[in-house]
């Protein structure tokens, strides 16, 4: 039977048993999604691919810590969050978007927002959110995580996910000047 | 379409309930919260506007795609795992290799790929075929058709292989979003019906049967298929189309009641203008993208006995007609509204208008402009395939030309055939590489490509069915 039909947790069980092809199947299944995650979190394509690679290596190294009772993608994206945080600490290449947004008047200055080009690129708008808010948006809107799963990945209460999502969308709405253009 | 302004918009923007809007749109409210919120929403026009704005915003973000992988990560990862680590429970964290290593390897792969492509081209003799006389060209056409059949067969094999035990095709597992699993399952089901597979017969009868049952299980109490989220109407429209097609083939009575409820849901969510919007009408503005799937479903339903749909269809088609601009292009929510380009929407609109026979209510001049636009879109198809656009373009051209394929399309189909993955675990599928792939992933890319390649056999039947002549 093809490994494609196996669930993630079944594949992880096989990985623990030393089955390389199960690990390969997991990588193929999730590599594009992980790349998308890192790209949307602000990494360049090559950096995103390096990070995705790093996450899969950690997945292999931590394979014994995975419990089938936990959802695999929650486990994988927890590793992804840590890998990204580590790389940011090492390279400090990516700007701390949160610092930008708090000192930039773009979000708080309503007049400025109204003058902003409504055609601002979606990724640029996302880049202007703080790290915390952007993470919630990316996991929810792009990666399709439920709020409780995001809470698990980020290690925060469910209510905090909800409030961050609201704040993030409020800021994006202002940045993109969505008012009167929805439809 | 312009949106009606609420009466209390000034006060409403400070409404405390607005903090619940993202949770509401994303289906994250508890049952109790949902009841309370919808009760509030019914009386708060400012919150209604806010819901529409946030939904629009989320939709905008969902339509952006960062881009596909430039390399398969597997070789690089396996290289960094020592062989003996596979027999251990844990292994040490491995040092990172310098980027130069990746660059060298990528360059080598690129050279190898270019050399392989040249060899394939040289030995396939394609460069000589344009010089062949008519009889030999006909033979080559037969060969191409046969090749397309093989490609479709390989695609169906891959799809059958990755079907979940539940009967679904999991969007998330294959690079898309889980919210679209229902729509993707329906697209896969349609792919298997391309050759008129009847669930009780044929090599994929079990695959089809499980897909049908899976979709039926996804219908909720309101009548729509799939989870409540911003793209719910896509899931619902596509699932209804697929199940109607199964019903047409089988007349299976177990489908009657679910389809009855599904059709009713589409009818009741039609906006006052005649179109459909995201997540069941309510306060949404209608848009072409959502509306086409609902209209398609209603037209099919009408032809197999749901005669009550007639007025909804006429209203929907009349609305669609208002979306056409002077150049014969179809807009998103108005005749000049092209937030994501006009090509896909024009192909969708033309398919619905011409396949339904409604083009007869247009002026000849208007129809000519639509046809010209379609031809223009076909002529601009390149190697960067937009699967969704290609699917509708292929069927629209069949509807417009009544079986005479556009001269540009064979080249596009050839490019599609060539892009099918020929080996490895994804053999038979297509790379999720276009702008909509972030939503649908590999299942979307493969089903859309398959349905496009099946058009020569499938389009005439579907269009005939929609016109009531088949």
XYZ file of C-alpha atoms in Angstrom:
653
model
C 0.000 0.000 0.000
C 1.324 3.435 -0.921
C 2.514 5.643 1.918
C 0.501 8.483 0.410
C -2.580 6.947 1.994
C -1.069 6.974 5.471
C -2.004 9.681 7.916
C 0.714 11.948 9.279
C 0.730 10.190 12.620
C 1.026 6.787 10.935
C 3.973 8.073 8.948
C 5.575 9.389 12.125
C 5.188 5.957 13.683
C 7.021 4.499 10.692
C 9.710 7.186 10.927
C 10.271 6.230 14.549
C 10.674 2.654 13.353
C 13.441 3.805 11.004
C 11.486 3.862 7.739
C 13.164 6.502 5.596
C 10.489 6.424 2.890
C 7.878 7.455 5.473
C 9.970 10.480 6.345
C 10.325 11.338 2.655
C 6.547 11.103 2.278
C 6.099 13.519 5.182
C 8.549 16.003 3.686
C 6.838 15.864 0.303
C 3.481 16.314 1.924
C 4.388 19.383 3.964
C 7.328 21.117 2.293
C 5.292 23.482 0.116
C 3.067 24.446 2.994
C 6.080 25.165 5.230
C 7.724 27.206 2.502
C 4.548 29.261 2.161
C 4.514 29.800 5.908
C 8.064 31.136 6.049
C 7.616 33.245 2.918
C 4.543 34.857 4.391
C 6.415 35.444 7.597
C 8.859 37.559 5.620
C 11.667 35.225 4.559
C 13.135 35.258 1.076
C 12.586 32.103 -0.944
C 16.048 30.659 -0.334
C 15.840 31.435 3.366
C 12.384 29.936 3.523
C 13.627 26.747 1.902
C 16.562 26.573 4.307
C 14.213 27.044 7.226
C 11.807 24.402 5.965
C 14.753 22.046 5.634
C 15.810 22.871 9.188
C 12.307 22.117 10.466
C 12.299 18.681 8.867
C 15.687 17.932 10.394
C 14.337 18.913 13.785
C 11.300 16.792 13.124
C 13.602 13.851 12.571
C 15.697 14.646 15.628
C 12.621 15.060 17.822
C 10.694 12.164 16.339
C 10.653 10.320 19.641
C 8.908 13.286 21.298
C 5.955 13.180 18.978
C 2.832 11.589 20.436
C 0.071 10.409 18.080
C -2.491 12.051 20.360
C -1.183 15.431 19.210
C -2.047 16.763 15.805
C 0.966 16.429 13.559
C 0.735 19.870 11.965
C 0.552 21.479 15.392
C 3.789 19.693 16.279
C 5.390 20.604 12.941
C 4.509 24.290 13.159
C 5.656 24.499 16.738
C 9.033 23.335 15.423
C 8.720 25.862 12.606
C 8.081 28.703 15.012
C 11.135 27.752 17.076
C 13.327 27.324 14.000
C 12.366 30.766 12.774
C 12.942 32.353 16.163
C 16.382 30.734 16.357
C 17.354 31.906 12.912
C 16.199 35.427 13.679
C 18.276 35.428 16.810
C 21.318 34.262 14.901
C 21.091 36.461 11.848
C 19.008 39.428 12.970
C 18.500 39.878 9.279
C 14.763 40.274 9.342
C 13.515 43.528 10.795
C 11.371 43.392 13.877
C 8.132 44.405 12.267
C 6.583 45.207 15.622
C 9.123 47.920 16.286
C 8.441 49.385 12.895
C 4.764 49.486 13.306
C 4.782 51.044 16.750
C 7.047 53.880 15.744
C 5.528 54.327 12.319
C 2.567 56.629 12.218
C 1.041 54.697 9.336
C -1.311 52.700 11.486
C -2.185 55.232 14.110
C -2.312 58.302 11.943
C -5.718 58.098 10.346
C -5.070 60.895 7.892
C -1.993 59.135 6.640
C -3.924 55.903 6.261
C -6.581 57.589 4.208
C -3.941 58.875 1.845
C -2.266 55.477 1.550
C -2.423 53.706 -1.743
C -5.199 51.159 -1.573
C -3.224 48.944 -3.889
C -0.476 48.245 -1.358
C 0.733 44.747 -1.912
C -0.781 42.237 0.477
C 2.608 40.927 1.541
C 3.817 44.451 2.248
C 0.795 45.014 4.434
C 1.488 41.796 6.254
C 5.108 42.805 6.720
C 3.969 45.887 8.600
C 2.281 43.901 11.324
C 4.094 42.982 14.498
C 5.571 39.488 14.642
C 2.875 38.281 17.038
C -0.027 39.556 14.982
C 1.418 38.413 11.684
C 1.981 34.905 13.017
C -1.694 34.556 13.936
C -2.836 35.868 10.552
C -0.511 33.597 8.601
C -1.411 30.488 10.568
C -5.113 31.189 10.364
C -5.739 32.662 6.943
C -3.014 30.965 4.934
C -2.233 27.750 6.747
C -5.847 27.073 7.682
C -5.252 26.408 11.374
C -8.170 26.578 13.785
C -7.791 29.074 16.612
C -7.269 26.369 19.237
C -4.472 24.879 17.141
C -2.833 28.293 16.840
C -3.081 28.600 20.611
C -1.205 25.286 20.909
C 1.482 26.216 18.381
C 2.126 29.597 19.987
C 1.575 28.468 23.568
C -0.969 31.174 24.304
C -4.614 31.135 25.499
C -7.413 30.813 22.949
C -8.772 34.236 23.913
C -5.424 35.794 23.068
C -5.564 34.247 19.596
C -8.992 35.774 19.083
C -7.921 39.214 20.234
C -4.720 39.105 18.168
C -6.696 38.116 15.104
C -9.071 41.009 15.612
C -6.238 43.481 16.159
C -4.350 42.168 13.148
C -7.320 42.465 10.824
C -8.095 45.912 12.195
C -4.554 47.028 11.384
C -4.568 45.410 7.961
C -7.898 47.019 7.229
C -6.425 50.383 8.081
C -3.190 49.798 6.177
C -5.018 48.695 3.069
C -7.763 51.241 3.518
C -10.414 48.594 3.024
C -13.244 50.867 4.081
C -15.628 51.577 1.247
C -13.767 49.257 -1.085
C -15.045 45.918 0.134
C -17.222 43.974 -2.172
C -22.449 46.765 -7.273
C -22.574 49.555 -4.740
C -23.087 48.615 -1.137
C -25.928 50.105 0.824
C -24.710 52.343 3.613
C -25.996 51.549 7.079
C -28.055 54.131 8.916
C -25.957 54.162 12.056
C -22.552 53.847 10.508
C -21.028 56.613 12.626
C -21.929 54.988 15.921
C -21.563 51.452 14.666
C -17.848 51.591 14.008
C -17.317 51.603 17.744
C -19.593 48.639 18.304
C -18.059 46.271 20.846
C -19.364 43.252 18.967
C -16.902 43.912 16.175
C -14.181 42.059 18.066
C -16.165 38.881 17.396
C -16.288 39.409 13.648
C -13.094 37.495 12.691
C -14.209 34.551 14.817
C -17.638 34.717 13.206
C -16.289 34.752 9.660
C -13.815 31.966 10.336
C -16.347 29.721 12.018
C -14.717 29.993 15.435
C -17.717 31.011 17.509
C -19.377 28.485 19.768
C -23.001 27.640 18.996
C -24.183 29.911 21.766
C -21.926 32.771 20.666
C -23.062 32.318 17.087
C -26.713 32.624 18.009
C -26.033 35.726 20.097
C -23.858 37.319 17.456
C -26.247 36.673 14.582
C -29.063 38.038 16.700
C -27.042 41.214 17.157
C -25.918 41.299 13.551
C -29.479 41.276 12.278
C -30.073 44.644 13.923
C -26.674 46.305 13.587
C -26.102 47.610 10.090
C -22.629 48.892 10.998
C -21.545 45.421 12.082
C -22.981 44.089 8.828
C -20.736 46.462 6.893
C -17.792 45.528 9.082
C -18.390 41.820 8.441
C -18.378 42.458 4.685
C -15.160 44.471 4.912
C -13.286 41.928 6.996
C -14.512 39.054 4.833
C -13.337 40.944 1.766
C -9.982 41.528 3.412
C -9.491 37.857 4.304
C -10.445 36.911 0.775
C -7.853 39.294 -0.639
C -5.139 37.697 1.453
C -6.197 34.180 0.560
C -5.708 34.984 -3.083
C -2.029 35.757 -2.819
C 0.542 33.049 -3.388
C 4.201 33.327 -2.387
C 5.448 30.978 -5.077
C 6.389 27.358 -5.474
C 9.470 25.625 -4.127
C 12.508 26.008 -6.327
C 13.909 22.664 -5.209
C 12.820 19.440 -3.603
C 14.043 19.549 -0.006
C 14.346 15.803 0.414
C 17.868 15.207 -0.989
C 19.380 17.988 1.120
C 17.677 16.746 4.263
C 18.610 13.101 3.788
C 22.203 14.088 3.164
C 22.341 15.661 6.596
C 20.986 12.628 8.418
C 23.656 9.988 9.070
C 22.614 6.494 8.012
C 23.016 5.087 11.507
C 20.592 7.694 12.855
C 17.712 5.758 11.325
C 18.253 2.944 13.769
C 18.463 5.240 16.818
C 15.692 6.879 18.794
C 17.344 10.289 18.710
C 20.323 11.845 16.984
C 22.323 15.021 17.537
C 21.386 18.298 15.914
C 23.336 18.511 12.705
C 25.412 21.447 11.531
C 24.097 23.512 8.652
C 25.783 23.311 5.297
C 26.884 26.538 3.657
C 24.620 28.061 1.044
C 27.292 27.641 -1.615
C 26.713 23.913 -1.425
C 23.040 24.386 -2.313
C 23.895 26.756 -5.115
C 26.360 24.333 -6.675
C 23.880 21.502 -6.430
C 21.064 23.614 -7.888
C 23.279 24.652 -10.789
C 24.171 21.022 -11.481
C 20.496 20.032 -11.407
C 19.613 22.863 -13.762
C 22.279 21.813 -16.255
C 21.119 18.223 -16.055
C 17.480 19.259 -16.591
C 18.396 21.415 -19.600
C 20.429 18.610 -21.140
C 17.583 16.130 -20.581
C 15.030 18.505 -22.091
C 17.186 18.980 -25.177
C 17.652 15.226 -25.622
C 13.926 14.560 -25.246
C 13.153 17.282 -27.775
C 15.752 16.044 -30.225
C 14.765 12.391 -30.135
C 11.016 12.970 -30.047
C 11.281 14.521 -33.513
C 8.720 17.146 -32.654
C 10.613 19.741 -34.636
C 9.892 17.776 -37.794
C 6.181 17.241 -37.303
C 5.084 20.643 -38.528
C 6.427 19.624 -41.934
C 4.326 16.458 -42.133
C 1.696 16.098 -44.895
C -2.019 16.097 -43.931
C -2.426 12.336 -43.642
C 0.550 12.024 -41.348
C -0.601 15.040 -39.370
C -3.927 13.289 -38.815
C -2.031 10.259 -37.584
C -0.047 12.499 -35.268
C -3.301 14.009 -33.973
C -4.555 10.511 -33.142
C -1.282 9.834 -31.395
C -1.693 13.064 -29.395
C -5.241 12.149 -28.423
C -4.040 8.756 -27.341
C -1.267 10.406 -25.328
C -3.798 12.684 -23.639
C -5.860 9.638 -22.714
C -2.821 8.063 -21.136
C -2.087 11.253 -19.242
C -5.656 11.387 -17.964
C -5.462 7.721 -16.968
C -2.276 8.395 -14.995
C -3.874 11.401 -13.342
C -6.904 9.357 -12.303
C -4.624 6.658 -10.939
C -2.792 9.225 -8.831
C -6.044 10.729 -7.596
C -7.423 7.298 -6.711
C -4.214 6.532 -4.850
C -4.351 9.626 -2.653
C -8.034 9.437 -1.800
C -8.483 9.270 1.964
C -10.209 6.267 3.543
C -13.101 8.635 4.259
C -13.558 9.191 0.539
C -12.226 12.756 0.674
C -9.257 14.341 -1.033
C -7.528 16.209 1.748
C -6.711 19.759 0.663
C -4.252 20.445 3.446
C -2.293 17.245 3.035
C -1.495 18.206 -0.531
C -0.464 21.817 -0.074
C -3.865 23.503 -0.026
C -6.270 24.518 2.694
C -8.392 22.089 4.608
C -11.375 24.413 4.277
C -11.526 23.519 0.602
C -11.406 19.750 1.057
C -15.088 19.442 0.140
C -14.684 21.439 -3.077
C -11.539 19.493 -3.962
C -13.299 16.204 -3.331
C -16.045 17.347 -5.677
C -13.513 18.336 -8.351
C -11.846 14.945 -8.051
C -15.217 13.263 -8.348
C -15.932 15.273 -11.503
C -12.602 14.133 -12.929
C -13.636 10.505 -12.525
C -16.983 11.232 -14.141
C -15.224 12.681 -17.171
C -15.403 9.358 -18.913
C -18.957 8.798 -17.733
C -17.926 6.368 -15.060
C -21.060 5.042 -13.426
C -20.558 4.407 -9.708
C -21.722 0.811 -9.999
C -19.340 -0.024 -12.857
C -15.828 0.652 -14.061
C -12.388 0.534 -12.486
C -12.999 3.512 -10.223
C -16.484 2.604 -9.043
C -15.351 2.263 -5.441
C -13.459 5.572 -5.601
C -16.526 7.344 -6.932
C -18.853 5.709 -4.464
C -16.716 6.720 -1.503
C -16.408 10.279 -2.795
C -20.186 10.571 -3.146
C -20.770 9.263 0.356
C -18.122 11.573 1.723
C -19.772 14.617 0.149
C -23.190 13.593 1.422
C -21.794 13.374 4.935
C -20.499 16.920 4.635
C -23.937 18.429 4.135
C -25.015 20.354 7.201
C -28.428 21.185 8.535
C -28.722 24.336 6.466
C -28.228 22.327 3.297
C -24.764 23.399 2.241
C -21.733 21.160 1.887
C -18.615 21.763 3.962
C -17.531 23.912 6.884
C -18.663 27.496 7.410
C -15.902 29.758 6.171
C -15.354 32.535 3.691
C -15.110 30.172 0.709
C -18.046 27.989 1.724
C -20.046 28.817 -1.392
C -17.260 27.470 -3.611
C -17.418 24.155 -1.776
C -21.166 24.116 -1.997
C -21.453 25.047 -5.667
C -18.832 22.555 -6.842
C -20.173 19.746 -4.635
C -23.694 20.329 -5.924
C -22.493 20.264 -9.540
C -20.623 16.993 -8.958
C -23.505 15.278 -7.187
C -25.952 16.428 -9.849
C -23.734 14.846 -12.447
C -23.721 11.582 -10.498
C -27.481 11.810 -10.169
C -27.844 12.316 -13.914
C -25.798 9.180 -14.546
C -27.298 6.941 -11.872
C -30.684 8.367 -10.891
C -29.735 7.100 -7.443
C -32.650 8.006 -5.172
C -30.392 8.462 -2.138
C -29.134 11.656 -3.777
C -32.584 13.156 -4.286
C -33.185 14.629 -0.837
C -29.630 15.942 -0.291
C -29.718 17.545 -3.726
C -33.123 18.968 -3.017
C -31.699 20.702 0.064
C -28.549 21.773 -1.756
C -30.481 23.329 -4.624
C -32.810 25.019 -2.191
C -29.833 26.500 -0.376
C -28.545 28.013 -3.599
C -31.957 29.402 -4.421
C -32.440 30.986 -1.013
C -28.979 32.576 -0.952
C -29.384 34.351 -4.262
C -29.015 38.074 -3.687
C -31.669 40.560 -4.680
C -29.567 41.479 -7.696
C -29.514 37.898 -8.924
C -25.954 36.816 -8.155
C -24.333 35.088 -5.197
C -21.783 36.285 -2.666
C -19.466 34.722 -0.147
C -20.974 32.624 2.603
C -24.613 32.524 1.725
C -25.724 35.928 0.563
C -26.912 37.657 3.721
C -25.289 41.058 3.319
C -22.703 40.085 0.732
C -22.318 41.688 -2.636
C -22.631 39.271 -5.502
C -19.557 38.347 -7.487
C -19.022 36.409 -10.685
C -16.559 33.906 -9.278
C -18.976 32.526 -6.702
C -22.051 32.996 -8.872
C -20.911 30.892 -11.813
C -20.706 27.701 -9.769
C -24.166 28.308 -8.298
C -25.632 29.089 -11.703
C -23.978 26.050 -13.203
C -25.521 23.904 -10.477
C -28.981 25.414 -10.914
C -28.923 24.913 -14.680
C -27.917 21.267 -14.278
C -30.561 20.811 -11.591
C -33.198 22.286 -13.847
C -32.374 19.802 -16.576
C -32.839 16.805 -14.297
C -36.124 17.827 -12.796
C -35.750 20.774 -10.404
C -37.986 22.992 -12.483
C -38.494 25.449 -9.638
C -35.024 26.755 -10.395
C -36.088 28.393 -13.650
C -36.707 31.862 -12.248
C -33.483 31.803 -10.252
C -31.549 30.833 -13.359
C -33.075 33.600 -15.428
C -32.413 36.116 -12.691
C -28.839 34.862 -12.279
C -28.081 34.945 -15.996
C -29.618 38.400 -16.295
C -27.327 39.535 -13.468
C -24.346 37.934 -15.165
C -25.146 39.854 -18.326
C -24.794 43.097 -16.371
C -21.208 42.131 -15.520
C -20.092 42.276 -19.178
C -18.271 45.409 -20.248
C -18.012 47.008 -23.671
C -15.019 44.921 -24.648
C -16.871 41.694 -23.923
C -15.004 41.093 -20.655
C -16.771 39.891 -17.540
C -16.143 41.741 -14.277
C -16.013 40.528 -10.687
C -18.749 42.573 -9.045
C -19.358 45.073 -11.852
C -18.618 45.386 -15.567
C -15.343 47.244 -14.986
C -14.273 45.481 -11.830
C -11.176 43.326 -12.442
C -9.349 42.923 -9.111
C -7.625 39.740 -10.298
C -7.656 40.308 -14.040
C -10.503 39.715 -16.441
C -9.377 36.491 -18.145
C -10.676 33.863 -15.750
C -13.917 35.697 -15.056
C -14.541 36.191 -18.764
C -13.980 32.495 -19.425
C -16.312 31.596 -16.553
C -18.995 34.021 -17.690
C -18.771 32.983 -21.328
C -19.015 29.316 -20.373
C -22.194 29.895 -18.389
C -23.834 32.195 -20.936
C -23.068 30.103 -23.998
C -23.417 26.640 -22.480
C -26.824 27.543 -21.095
C -27.978 28.907 -24.434
C -28.634 32.264 -22.802
C -26.380 34.048 -25.278
C -29.450 34.163 -27.534
C -30.742 36.941 -25.287
C -27.627 39.006 -25.950
C -27.216 41.161 -29.002
C -25.150 39.649 -31.788
C -22.674 42.434 -31.293
C -22.268 41.625 -27.597
C -21.761 37.942 -28.319
C -19.151 38.801 -30.922
C -17.270 40.883 -28.383
C -17.340 38.078 -25.817
C -16.070 35.596 -28.404
C -13.323 38.004 -29.426
C -12.281 38.379 -25.800
C -12.156 34.618 -25.381
C -10.027 34.223 -28.484
C -7.749 36.914 -27.188
C -7.394 35.105 -23.861
C -6.711 31.815 -25.670
C -4.029 33.422 -27.814
C -2.218 34.679 -24.716
C -2.030 31.326 -22.953
C 1.602 30.594 -22.282
C 3.592 27.977 -20.503
C 2.726 29.470 -17.100
C -0.557 27.677 -16.735
C -3.381 29.031 -14.610
C -5.273 25.757 -14.121
C -8.538 27.366 -13.070
C -8.537 29.760 -15.988
C -7.588 27.029 -18.429
C -10.430 24.808 -17.260
C -13.078 27.446 -17.861
C -11.436 28.705 -21.027
C -11.426 25.201 -22.509
C -15.097 24.625 -21.790
C -16.093 28.159 -22.801
C -14.394 27.722 -26.160
C -16.233 24.456 -26.658
C -19.510 26.215 -25.860
C -18.783 29.160 -28.125
C -17.352 27.199 -31.015
C -19.701 24.244 -30.625
C -17.074 21.541 -30.793
C -14.552 23.323 -32.976
C -11.532 23.848 -30.746
C -9.655 27.093 -30.884
C -6.423 26.854 -32.854
C -4.365 27.952 -29.856
C -5.690 25.321 -27.495
C -3.845 22.246 -28.792
C -0.572 23.948 -27.892
C -1.856 24.786 -24.432
C -3.039 21.225 -23.920
C 0.301 19.943 -25.134
C 2.025 22.133 -22.546
C -0.337 20.740 -19.934
C 0.477 17.174 -20.934
C 4.181 17.902 -20.752
C 3.891 19.348 -17.283
C 2.408 16.240 -15.763
C 4.863 14.694 -13.310
C 6.166 11.488 -14.839
C 7.975 9.784 -11.972
C 8.326 9.666 -8.218
C 5.628 9.702 -5.560
C 3.657 12.433 -7.331
C 3.704 10.704 -10.693
C 0.475 11.455 -12.541
C -0.201 14.740 -10.732
C 0.570 18.374 -11.575
C 2.618 20.798 -9.511
C 0.469 23.276 -7.561
C 2.182 26.238 -9.142
C -0.423 28.820 -10.061
C -1.879 31.681 -8.059
C -4.818 29.643 -6.721
C -2.711 26.708 -5.589
C -2.325 28.069 -2.079
C -6.009 27.302 -1.605
C -6.288 24.023 -3.486
C -2.771 22.570 -3.602
C -1.861 19.540 -5.688
C -5.390 18.113 -5.750
C -6.688 21.339 -7.278
C -3.903 21.501 -9.876
C -4.369 17.863 -10.850
C -8.159 17.882 -11.045
C -8.297 21.106 -13.037
C -5.645 19.847 -15.456
C -7.445 16.520 -15.806
C -10.822 18.119 -16.411
C -9.249 20.399 -19.031
C -7.734 17.412 -20.827
C -11.042 15.565 -20.654
C -12.845 18.437 -22.343
C -12.821 16.908 -25.817
C -14.952 14.033 -24.555
C -16.743 15.756 -21.717
C -17.581 19.269 -22.876
C -20.099 18.336 -25.569
C -22.067 16.242 -23.082
C -22.035 18.852 -20.337
C -22.962 21.651 -22.688
C -25.632 19.517 -24.325
C -27.012 18.745 -20.912
C -27.024 22.409 -19.923
C -28.835 23.294 -23.145
C -31.297 20.482 -22.681
C -30.267 18.748 -25.893
C -28.349 15.825 -24.416
